[in-house]
Each structure stands twice: as C-alpha cells, then as structure tokens.
Short mmCIF file of N, CA and C in Angstrom, two decimals:
data_model
loop_
_atom_site.label_atom_id
_atom_site.label_comp_id
_atom_site.label_asym_id
_atom_site.label_seq_id
_atom_site.Cartn_x
_atom_site.Cartn_y
_atom_site.Cartn_z
N MET A 1 98.27 140.46 -106.22
CA MET A 1 97.21 142.14 -106.12
C MET A 1 95.99 142.16 -107.10
N LYS A 2 95.13 142.13 -107.43
CA LYS A 2 94.57 142.42 -108.82
C LYS A 2 94.46 143.79 -108.39
N ASN A 3 94.51 144.17 -109.55
CA ASN A 3 93.63 145.75 -110.10
C ASN A 3 92.30 146.24 -109.80
N ILE A 4 91.61 147.40 -109.56
CA ILE A 4 90.65 147.49 -109.35
C ILE A 4 90.42 148.78 -110.71
N ILE A 5 89.69 148.47 -111.57
CA ILE A 5 89.53 149.54 -112.39
C ILE A 5 88.27 150.14 -112.82
N LEU A 6 88.53 150.68 -112.93
CA LEU A 6 86.65 151.77 -113.25
C LEU A 6 86.45 152.61 -114.90
N CYS A 7 85.50 151.70 -114.58
CA CYS A 7 84.66 153.00 -116.13
C CYS A 7 83.84 153.24 -115.85
N GLY A 8 83.13 153.96 -117.20
CA GLY A 8 82.04 154.62 -117.45
C GLY A 8 82.09 155.76 -117.83
N PHE A 9 80.85 156.18 -118.39
CA PHE A 9 80.42 157.68 -118.76
C PHE A 9 81.65 158.60 -118.12
N MET A 10 82.32 159.66 -119.59
CA MET A 10 82.62 161.24 -118.75
C MET A 10 81.75 161.83 -117.24
N GLY A 11 82.42 162.32 -116.43
CA GLY A 11 81.30 162.65 -115.18
C GLY A 11 81.62 161.62 -114.28
N CYS A 12 81.27 160.25 -114.28
CA CYS A 12 80.58 159.50 -113.78
C CYS A 12 81.17 159.55 -112.04
N GLY A 13 82.69 159.91 -111.94
CA GLY A 13 83.74 159.94 -111.24
C GLY A 13 84.57 159.10 -110.98
N LYS A 14 84.81 158.53 -112.31
CA LYS A 14 86.46 157.73 -111.86
C LYS A 14 87.54 158.32 -111.21
N THR A 15 87.36 159.38 -111.48
CA THR A 15 89.45 159.74 -111.52
C THR A 15 88.78 159.96 -109.62
N THR A 16 87.47 160.67 -109.57
CA THR A 16 88.06 160.92 -108.22
C THR A 16 87.66 159.44 -106.86
N ILE A 17 86.80 158.58 -107.80
CA ILE A 17 86.60 157.31 -106.68
C ILE A 17 87.84 156.21 -106.75
N ALA A 18 88.53 156.29 -107.67
CA ALA A 18 89.69 156.69 -108.17
C ALA A 18 91.22 156.55 -106.86
N LEU A 19 90.91 157.65 -107.69
CA LEU A 19 92.34 158.70 -106.23
C LEU A 19 91.61 158.36 -104.82
N ARG A 20 90.49 158.32 -104.25
CA ARG A 20 90.10 158.02 -103.13
C ARG A 20 90.44 156.51 -102.82
N LEU A 21 90.34 155.99 -103.51
CA LEU A 21 90.75 153.83 -103.28
C LEU A 21 92.08 154.02 -103.26
N ALA A 22 92.96 154.69 -104.11
CA ALA A 22 94.29 154.52 -103.88
C ALA A 22 94.64 155.47 -102.31
N ASP A 23 94.15 156.41 -101.83
CA ASP A 23 94.21 156.82 -100.86
C ASP A 23 93.96 155.22 -99.54
N GLN A 24 93.05 155.23 -99.71
CA GLN A 24 92.60 154.50 -98.42
C GLN A 24 93.23 153.21 -98.50
N LEU A 25 93.31 152.57 -99.69
CA LEU A 25 93.88 150.80 -100.45
C LEU A 25 95.90 151.21 -99.74
N GLN A 26 96.17 151.96 -99.93
CA GLN A 26 97.76 152.96 -99.93
C GLN A 26 98.04 152.20 -101.34
N ARG A 27 97.75 152.44 -102.12
CA ARG A 27 97.98 151.31 -104.08
C ARG A 27 97.85 152.65 -104.44
N PRO A 28 99.04 152.20 -106.11
CA PRO A 28 99.11 153.60 -107.23
C PRO A 28 97.78 153.34 -107.52
N TYR A 29 97.97 154.87 -108.11
CA TYR A 29 96.75 155.11 -108.31
C TYR A 29 97.11 155.52 -110.44
N ILE A 30 96.66 155.06 -111.71
CA ILE A 30 97.03 155.20 -113.02
C ILE A 30 95.80 155.54 -113.56
N ASP A 31 96.17 156.81 -114.16
CA ASP A 31 95.20 156.85 -115.43
C ASP A 31 95.53 156.30 -116.57
N THR A 32 94.76 155.79 -117.19
CA THR A 32 94.73 154.80 -119.08
C THR A 32 95.30 155.93 -119.64
N ASP A 33 94.22 157.38 -120.09
CA ASP A 33 94.27 158.53 -120.73
C ASP A 33 96.14 158.98 -120.56
N ALA A 34 96.47 159.37 -118.45
CA ALA A 34 98.04 159.54 -118.64
C ALA A 34 99.11 158.31 -119.39
N ALA A 35 98.57 156.94 -119.45
CA ALA A 35 99.50 156.26 -119.59
C ALA A 35 99.86 156.11 -121.18
N VAL A 36 98.74 156.50 -121.90
CA VAL A 36 99.01 156.65 -123.07
C VAL A 36 99.56 158.17 -123.61
N VAL A 37 99.41 158.99 -123.04
CA VAL A 37 100.31 160.07 -123.25
C VAL A 37 101.89 160.40 -123.00
N GLU A 38 102.27 159.19 -122.09
CA GLU A 38 103.39 159.49 -121.68
C GLU A 38 104.28 158.11 -123.05
N ARG A 39 103.47 157.01 -123.35
CA ARG A 39 103.61 156.21 -124.04
C ARG A 39 104.39 156.69 -125.65
N ALA A 40 103.41 157.74 -125.68
CA ALA A 40 103.16 158.55 -126.86
C ALA A 40 104.25 159.69 -127.31
N GLY A 41 104.01 160.38 -125.95
CA GLY A 41 104.88 161.64 -125.94
C GLY A 41 104.30 162.68 -125.97
N LYS A 42 102.99 162.55 -126.61
CA LYS A 42 102.54 163.87 -127.27
C LYS A 42 100.97 163.81 -126.16
N SER A 43 100.38 165.01 -126.39
CA SER A 43 99.04 165.10 -125.90
C SER A 43 97.52 164.00 -126.19
N ILE A 44 96.85 163.55 -126.03
CA ILE A 44 95.84 162.76 -126.30
C ILE A 44 95.08 164.40 -127.93
N ARG A 45 95.28 165.28 -127.45
CA ARG A 45 94.25 166.27 -128.70
C ARG A 45 95.80 166.41 -129.85
N GLU A 46 96.71 165.90 -129.34
CA GLU A 46 97.39 165.92 -131.10
C GLU A 46 97.85 164.48 -131.29
N ILE A 47 97.28 163.24 -130.67
CA ILE A 47 97.72 162.19 -130.69
C ILE A 47 96.49 162.13 -131.82
N PHE A 48 95.54 162.73 -131.98
CA PHE A 48 94.08 162.77 -132.53
C PHE A 48 94.53 163.64 -133.75
N GLU A 49 94.81 164.78 -133.23
CA GLU A 49 95.15 165.14 -134.83
C GLU A 49 96.04 164.74 -135.64
N GLN A 50 97.24 164.47 -134.46
CA GLN A 50 98.69 163.98 -135.70
C GLN A 50 98.11 162.63 -136.53
N GLU A 51 97.39 161.66 -136.00
CA GLU A 51 97.28 160.69 -136.16
C GLU A 51 96.17 159.63 -136.34
N GLY A 52 94.64 160.49 -135.91
CA GLY A 52 93.63 159.66 -135.84
C GLY A 52 92.95 158.72 -134.15
N GLU A 53 92.06 158.88 -134.33
CA GLU A 53 91.39 157.91 -133.45
C GLU A 53 91.80 156.89 -133.57
N ALA A 54 92.18 155.98 -134.11
CA ALA A 54 92.61 154.50 -134.49
C ALA A 54 94.21 154.32 -133.98
N GLN A 55 94.66 155.23 -133.81
CA GLN A 55 96.01 155.06 -133.03
C GLN A 55 96.38 155.76 -131.86
N PHE A 56 94.79 156.61 -131.47
CA PHE A 56 94.85 156.67 -130.23
C PHE A 56 93.90 155.51 -129.37
N ARG A 57 93.34 154.26 -129.96
CA ARG A 57 92.99 153.62 -129.07
C ARG A 57 93.44 152.57 -129.39
N LEU A 58 95.27 152.07 -130.62
CA LEU A 58 95.47 151.60 -130.63
C LEU A 58 96.95 151.66 -129.18
N LEU A 59 97.19 153.04 -129.31
CA LEU A 59 97.94 153.11 -127.70
C LEU A 59 97.28 152.89 -126.34
N GLU A 60 96.27 153.20 -126.95
CA GLU A 60 95.29 152.59 -125.39
C GLU A 60 95.52 150.86 -124.92
N GLN A 61 95.63 150.41 -126.49
CA GLN A 61 94.99 148.94 -126.13
C GLN A 61 97.00 148.27 -125.33
N GLN A 62 97.46 149.04 -126.08
CA GLN A 62 98.71 148.49 -125.82
C GLN A 62 99.28 149.19 -124.10
N ALA A 63 98.55 150.35 -123.82
CA ALA A 63 98.85 150.90 -122.17
C ALA A 63 97.88 150.05 -121.86
N ALA A 64 97.16 149.58 -121.86
CA ALA A 64 95.69 147.75 -120.98
C ALA A 64 96.68 146.75 -120.80
N ALA A 65 97.60 146.66 -121.71
CA ALA A 65 98.31 145.56 -122.35
C ALA A 65 99.26 145.46 -121.12
N ALA A 66 99.86 146.81 -120.93
CA ALA A 66 101.14 146.72 -119.81
C ALA A 66 100.64 146.63 -118.40
N LEU A 67 99.44 147.35 -118.32
CA LEU A 67 98.93 147.72 -117.39
C LEU A 67 98.48 146.24 -116.61
N SER A 68 97.63 145.69 -117.48
CA SER A 68 96.74 143.93 -116.51
C SER A 68 98.58 143.08 -116.13
N LYS A 69 99.47 143.56 -116.67
CA LYS A 69 100.70 142.85 -116.37
C LYS A 69 101.25 143.08 -114.83
N GLN A 70 100.51 144.85 -113.90
CA GLN A 70 100.70 145.48 -113.11
C GLN A 70 99.69 144.73 -111.75
N GLY A 71 100.07 144.52 -111.02
CA GLY A 71 99.16 144.58 -109.85
C GLY A 71 98.75 145.31 -108.67
N GLY A 72 98.42 144.83 -107.95
CA GLY A 72 97.63 146.27 -106.88
C GLY A 72 97.30 147.67 -107.16
N CYS A 73 97.23 148.02 -108.86
CA CYS A 73 96.64 149.60 -108.64
C CYS A 73 94.84 149.71 -109.03
N ILE A 74 94.74 150.82 -108.68
CA ILE A 74 93.72 151.40 -108.72
C ILE A 74 93.35 152.46 -110.71
N ILE A 75 92.79 151.53 -111.18
CA ILE A 75 92.78 152.36 -112.28
C ILE A 75 91.98 152.81 -113.10
N ALA A 76 91.83 154.47 -113.51
CA ALA A 76 90.76 155.01 -114.10
C ALA A 76 90.68 155.13 -115.82
N THR A 77 90.15 154.57 -116.46
CA THR A 77 89.77 154.64 -117.76
C THR A 77 89.03 155.37 -117.92
N GLY A 78 89.66 155.83 -119.54
CA GLY A 78 89.30 157.15 -120.64
C GLY A 78 87.55 156.56 -121.01
N GLY A 79 87.00 157.77 -120.81
CA GLY A 79 85.58 157.24 -120.89
C GLY A 79 84.98 155.69 -122.41
N GLY A 80 86.59 155.96 -123.41
CA GLY A 80 85.97 154.82 -124.26
C GLY A 80 86.67 153.56 -124.10
N THR A 81 87.57 153.56 -123.43
CA THR A 81 88.57 152.44 -122.74
C THR A 81 88.26 151.26 -123.08
N VAL A 82 87.47 150.76 -122.29
CA VAL A 82 86.32 149.23 -122.17
C VAL A 82 85.34 149.22 -123.50
N LEU A 83 85.74 150.08 -124.31
CA LEU A 83 84.29 150.30 -125.49
C LEU A 83 84.78 149.13 -126.75
N ASN A 84 86.16 149.06 -126.57
CA ASN A 84 86.88 147.62 -127.25
C ASN A 84 86.99 146.39 -126.90
N ALA A 85 86.27 145.92 -127.01
CA ALA A 85 86.48 143.95 -126.23
C ALA A 85 87.71 143.67 -125.80
N ALA A 86 87.97 144.16 -126.58
CA ALA A 86 89.92 143.31 -126.49
C ALA A 86 90.60 143.86 -125.49
N THR A 87 90.25 145.43 -125.86
CA THR A 87 91.06 145.73 -124.63
C THR A 87 90.41 145.81 -122.96
N ALA A 88 89.23 145.81 -122.74
CA ALA A 88 88.50 145.72 -122.21
C ALA A 88 88.97 144.18 -121.70
N GLN A 89 88.75 143.08 -121.97
CA GLN A 89 89.76 141.80 -122.02
C GLN A 89 91.06 141.59 -121.16
N LEU A 90 92.08 142.69 -121.83
CA LEU A 90 93.30 142.69 -121.62
C LEU A 90 93.02 143.41 -120.18
N LEU A 91 92.65 144.12 -119.80
CA LEU A 91 92.24 144.77 -118.56
C LEU A 91 92.12 144.46 -117.29
N ARG A 92 90.87 143.34 -117.52
CA ARG A 92 90.20 142.63 -117.04
C ARG A 92 91.01 140.99 -116.78
N GLU A 93 92.61 140.75 -117.53
CA GLU A 93 92.80 139.49 -116.95
C GLU A 93 94.03 140.26 -115.83
N GLY A 94 94.11 141.49 -115.63
CA GLY A 94 94.63 141.78 -114.44
C GLY A 94 94.11 142.40 -113.12
N GLY A 95 92.73 141.99 -113.31
CA GLY A 95 91.70 142.71 -112.40
C GLY A 95 90.51 142.58 -112.79
N THR A 96 89.55 143.30 -111.60
CA THR A 96 88.29 143.44 -111.91
C THR A 96 87.65 144.81 -112.76
N ILE A 97 86.63 144.75 -113.18
CA ILE A 97 86.15 145.91 -113.92
C ILE A 97 84.72 146.38 -113.59
N PHE A 98 84.90 147.68 -112.90
CA PHE A 98 83.69 148.08 -112.39
C PHE A 98 83.18 149.42 -113.09
N PHE A 99 82.21 149.14 -113.45
CA PHE A 99 81.24 150.35 -114.49
C PHE A 99 80.48 151.06 -113.37
N LEU A 100 80.67 152.43 -113.19
CA LEU A 100 80.27 153.51 -112.37
C LEU A 100 79.30 153.86 -113.71
N ASP A 101 77.78 153.19 -112.71
CA ASP A 101 77.05 153.66 -113.26
C ASP A 101 76.17 154.90 -113.14
N VAL A 102 75.68 156.07 -113.40
CA VAL A 102 75.30 156.97 -112.79
C VAL A 102 73.94 157.49 -113.99
N PRO A 103 72.90 157.97 -113.61
CA PRO A 103 71.91 157.93 -114.74
C PRO A 103 72.42 159.45 -115.55
N GLU A 104 71.77 159.65 -116.21
CA GLU A 104 71.57 160.41 -117.69
C GLU A 104 71.55 161.97 -117.21
N ALA A 105 70.08 162.00 -116.14
CA ALA A 105 70.02 163.31 -115.65
C ALA A 105 71.26 163.82 -114.95
N GLU A 106 72.25 163.00 -113.86
CA GLU A 106 72.87 163.19 -113.08
C GLU A 106 74.41 163.86 -114.02
N LEU A 107 74.20 162.64 -114.99
CA LEU A 107 75.55 163.07 -115.93
C LEU A 107 75.37 164.45 -116.45
N GLN A 108 74.09 164.82 -117.09
CA GLN A 108 73.74 165.87 -117.81
C GLN A 108 74.35 167.12 -116.61
N ARG A 109 73.65 167.29 -115.71
CA ARG A 109 74.04 167.54 -114.09
C ARG A 109 75.54 168.35 -114.11
N ARG A 110 75.84 167.43 -114.46
CA ARG A 110 77.94 167.36 -114.23
C ARG A 110 78.20 168.06 -115.22
N LEU A 111 77.73 167.57 -116.56
CA LEU A 111 78.49 167.99 -116.78
C LEU A 111 78.47 169.08 -118.45
N ALA A 112 77.23 169.29 -117.70
CA ALA A 112 76.19 171.13 -117.88
C ALA A 112 77.83 172.34 -118.11
N ARG A 113 78.19 172.63 -117.53
CA ARG A 113 79.57 173.60 -117.15
C ARG A 113 80.58 173.39 -117.97
N VAL A 114 80.78 172.29 -118.17
CA VAL A 114 82.50 171.31 -117.94
C VAL A 114 82.76 172.43 -119.58
N THR A 115 84.22 172.32 -119.40
CA THR A 115 84.81 172.96 -120.77
C THR A 115 85.93 172.43 -121.15
N ASN A 116 86.48 171.24 -119.92
CA ASN A 116 88.09 171.14 -121.09
C ASN A 116 87.33 169.62 -121.28
N ARG A 117 86.27 169.10 -122.17
CA ARG A 117 86.37 167.68 -122.53
C ARG A 117 86.08 168.39 -123.93
N PRO A 118 87.03 167.78 -124.53
CA PRO A 118 86.80 168.24 -126.36
C PRO A 118 85.58 168.26 -126.71
N LEU A 119 85.01 167.03 -126.55
CA LEU A 119 83.76 166.85 -127.17
C LEU A 119 82.30 166.54 -126.91
N LEU A 120 82.42 167.56 -126.07
CA LEU A 120 81.21 168.50 -125.21
C LEU A 120 81.24 170.22 -125.92
N ASN A 121 82.51 170.37 -126.21
CA ASN A 121 82.34 171.85 -126.80
C ASN A 121 81.50 171.92 -128.32
N ARG A 122 80.19 172.17 -127.98
CA ARG A 122 79.34 171.75 -129.18
C ARG A 122 78.12 172.65 -128.83
N PRO A 123 77.09 172.81 -129.53
CA PRO A 123 75.99 173.31 -129.33
C PRO A 123 74.73 172.80 -128.75
N ASP A 124 74.77 171.39 -129.13
CA ASP A 124 73.45 170.66 -129.23
C ASP A 124 74.61 169.20 -128.05
N ARG A 125 75.19 169.59 -126.97
CA ARG A 125 75.44 169.41 -125.96
C ARG A 125 74.67 168.07 -125.07
N SER A 126 74.08 168.67 -124.61
CA SER A 126 72.70 167.88 -123.98
C SER A 126 72.06 166.48 -125.03
N ALA A 127 71.72 166.72 -126.00
CA ALA A 127 71.20 165.84 -127.32
C ALA A 127 72.51 165.27 -127.19
N PHE A 128 73.58 165.55 -127.43
CA PHE A 128 75.06 164.74 -127.94
C PHE A 128 74.89 163.81 -126.42
N ILE A 129 75.49 164.28 -125.41
CA ILE A 129 75.34 163.39 -124.14
C ILE A 129 74.12 162.41 -124.01
N THR A 130 73.19 162.48 -124.37
CA THR A 130 72.15 161.53 -124.88
C THR A 130 72.27 160.36 -125.65
N ARG A 131 72.67 160.61 -127.18
CA ARG A 131 72.83 159.76 -128.19
C ARG A 131 74.44 158.92 -128.14
N LEU A 132 75.13 159.68 -126.84
CA LEU A 132 76.74 158.94 -126.98
C LEU A 132 76.21 158.06 -125.45
N LEU A 133 75.78 158.42 -124.35
CA LEU A 133 75.32 157.43 -123.70
C LEU A 133 74.64 156.59 -123.68
N ALA A 134 74.08 156.30 -124.81
CA ALA A 134 72.55 155.76 -125.50
C ALA A 134 73.93 154.63 -125.78
N VAL A 135 74.73 154.70 -127.01
CA VAL A 135 75.36 154.01 -127.90
C VAL A 135 77.05 153.08 -126.21
N ARG A 136 77.15 153.69 -125.67
CA ARG A 136 78.31 153.22 -124.90
C ARG A 136 78.02 152.70 -123.69
N ARG A 137 76.96 152.37 -122.79
CA ARG A 137 76.00 152.31 -121.54
C ARG A 137 75.99 151.16 -122.03
N PRO A 138 75.42 150.11 -123.17
CA PRO A 138 75.02 148.88 -122.82
C PRO A 138 76.83 148.34 -122.77
N LEU A 139 77.92 149.32 -123.67
CA LEU A 139 79.05 148.36 -124.06
C LEU A 139 79.63 148.18 -122.36
N TYR A 140 79.72 149.75 -122.03
CA TYR A 140 79.90 149.54 -120.10
C TYR A 140 80.15 148.28 -119.78
N LEU A 141 78.39 147.78 -119.94
CA LEU A 141 77.47 146.86 -118.96
C LEU A 141 78.41 145.53 -119.93
N ALA A 142 78.71 145.56 -121.01
CA ALA A 142 79.47 144.26 -121.48
C ALA A 142 80.78 143.80 -120.89
N ALA A 143 81.36 144.93 -120.87
CA ALA A 143 82.97 145.47 -120.13
C ALA A 143 83.04 144.94 -119.12
N ALA A 144 82.04 145.41 -118.12
CA ALA A 144 81.44 145.37 -116.35
C ALA A 144 81.79 144.06 -115.60
N ASP A 145 82.49 143.57 -115.02
CA ASP A 145 82.72 142.44 -114.26
C ASP A 145 81.83 143.06 -112.79
N VAL A 146 81.25 144.33 -112.04
CA VAL A 146 80.74 144.56 -111.70
C VAL A 146 80.22 145.68 -111.92
N VAL A 147 78.55 145.70 -111.43
CA VAL A 147 77.76 146.85 -112.07
C VAL A 147 77.95 147.99 -110.73
N ILE A 148 78.32 149.76 -110.50
CA ILE A 148 77.94 149.96 -109.26
C ILE A 148 76.98 151.16 -109.40
N ASP A 149 75.55 151.21 -108.92
CA ASP A 149 74.50 152.15 -109.19
C ASP A 149 75.53 153.60 -108.23
N CYS A 150 75.65 154.39 -108.93
CA CYS A 150 75.94 155.83 -108.11
C CYS A 150 74.85 156.82 -108.38
N ALA A 151 73.90 156.05 -108.27
CA ALA A 151 72.95 157.58 -107.96
C ALA A 151 72.67 158.19 -107.13
N GLY A 152 73.09 159.17 -106.92
CA GLY A 152 72.92 160.19 -105.94
C GLY A 152 73.93 159.58 -104.32
N LYS A 153 74.92 158.76 -105.26
CA LYS A 153 75.57 158.40 -103.75
C LYS A 153 76.83 159.42 -103.96
N SER A 154 77.31 159.41 -102.82
CA SER A 154 78.97 159.82 -102.13
C SER A 154 79.78 159.65 -102.58
N PRO A 155 80.75 159.90 -102.79
CA PRO A 155 82.26 159.59 -103.34
C PRO A 155 82.48 158.42 -102.58
N ASP A 156 82.37 158.42 -101.41
CA ASP A 156 82.58 157.62 -100.11
C ASP A 156 81.88 156.17 -99.98
N ALA A 157 80.77 156.53 -100.49
CA ALA A 157 79.46 155.49 -100.22
C ALA A 157 79.87 154.69 -101.98
N VAL A 158 80.54 155.41 -102.95
CA VAL A 158 80.60 154.73 -104.47
C VAL A 158 81.92 153.84 -103.52
N CYS A 159 82.89 154.98 -103.16
CA CYS A 159 83.93 153.42 -102.50
C CYS A 159 83.57 152.25 -101.99
N ALA A 160 82.70 152.72 -100.76
CA ALA A 160 81.90 151.66 -100.16
C ALA A 160 81.45 150.61 -100.83
N ALA A 161 80.81 151.08 -101.54
CA ALA A 161 80.03 149.53 -102.23
C ALA A 161 81.34 149.13 -103.53
N ILE A 162 82.41 149.74 -103.63
CA ILE A 162 83.15 148.92 -104.20
C ILE A 162 83.91 147.70 -104.03
N LEU A 163 84.45 148.29 -102.92
CA LEU A 163 85.30 147.35 -102.05
C LEU A 163 84.54 146.61 -101.29
N GLN A 164 82.93 146.02 -100.99
CA GLN A 164 82.93 145.38 -100.92
C GLN A 164 82.90 143.44 -102.04
N HIS A 165 83.53 144.36 -102.61
CA HIS A 165 83.88 143.08 -104.18
C HIS A 165 85.04 143.05 -104.20
N CYS A 166 85.64 143.80 -103.84
CA CYS A 166 87.12 143.42 -103.58
C CYS A 166 87.58 142.40 -102.48
N PRO A 167 88.17 141.33 -102.62
CA PRO A 167 88.52 140.16 -101.52
C PRO A 167 89.35 140.81 -100.65
N GLN A 168 89.95 140.89 -99.17
CA GLN A 168 91.17 141.91 -99.01
C GLN A 168 92.09 141.19 -98.91
N GLU A 169 93.06 141.50 -100.18
CA GLU A 169 94.45 140.62 -99.89
C GLU A 169 95.56 140.98 -99.34
#
C-alpha cells in the first residue's frame, strides 16, 4: 500500500488533513518533523540552534528515506521538506505526493495570529509570507504528483479530493 504524502506551505492544513485521512482510512499518521525530532533526540529548535539548518535538512532526508520504505502511511511533511528535490524523490518512491494549494490571501488569514511558528515571529510577517510563498510554491508544484486546489474547501472536501486520486487497496 502506497503512502499518501501531503506537502504545502505552513497553514495549508497538512496536519488536519493527514489526521482525518488516517482516521478515515485506518492507516498510521506520521509527521516528518516528529520523525526528525525522534531521530535526533532533540527539538527542531535545538537542531537549528546547535547544528544549523543544513543538519536539520540532512536528518529530514534520512527520515524521508526511512519513511519511503514503509507502506500505507499518511505523512504530513514540514513546510520545507519537499523543497529539496532529493528528499521529495525519496518520499515519492514510497507514495504519492499531494500539494495542498491554498491561495495566499487565505494563508495570510490563517497565519495572522499564529504564535507557535518561529519563522513568523517578525514585524514584517505578511510581507515575509508573500516572499517565502513566492519562492516555495514553484518547488511544491515541482515536487507534487497531484495538486489539490484547497481554495475555500472544507477539510472533508480536501480529503475527498485526495481520495479520488488514490486507488482503493
């Protein structure tokens, strides 16, 4: 059974959708950030502070390699996981990558009051989101096997759209 892998910008609903799919399909849910934390034995913040982003991305790639060997999982990736083509390819070997495409205005609204994302704790939050999304969106599109238009859709509608692309196993 192939993995269902969700990618997209922070706030697009990867965790929400992955948890619903896991529940609906009775399949294991895995978060790549949690897999990295488990592998490293320290928090993402500690990895970044002590070892840098390059080490975090290496650990992320190692986690992707391990996850690609598992089958039947619902995987929510971190916002930057599939930006590395090699990491995306490792994930693709074990499943199908779905890009949850949410319009910028909707992301801005969803992220306006979020306080638990260090990248967003800055005075130019809105402009930063615009800049980062402009860089990342083409990379999400390149990594994705399937693009799911999430504009104005409920989580149930997004799950249904994903399931239309998954063979019943």
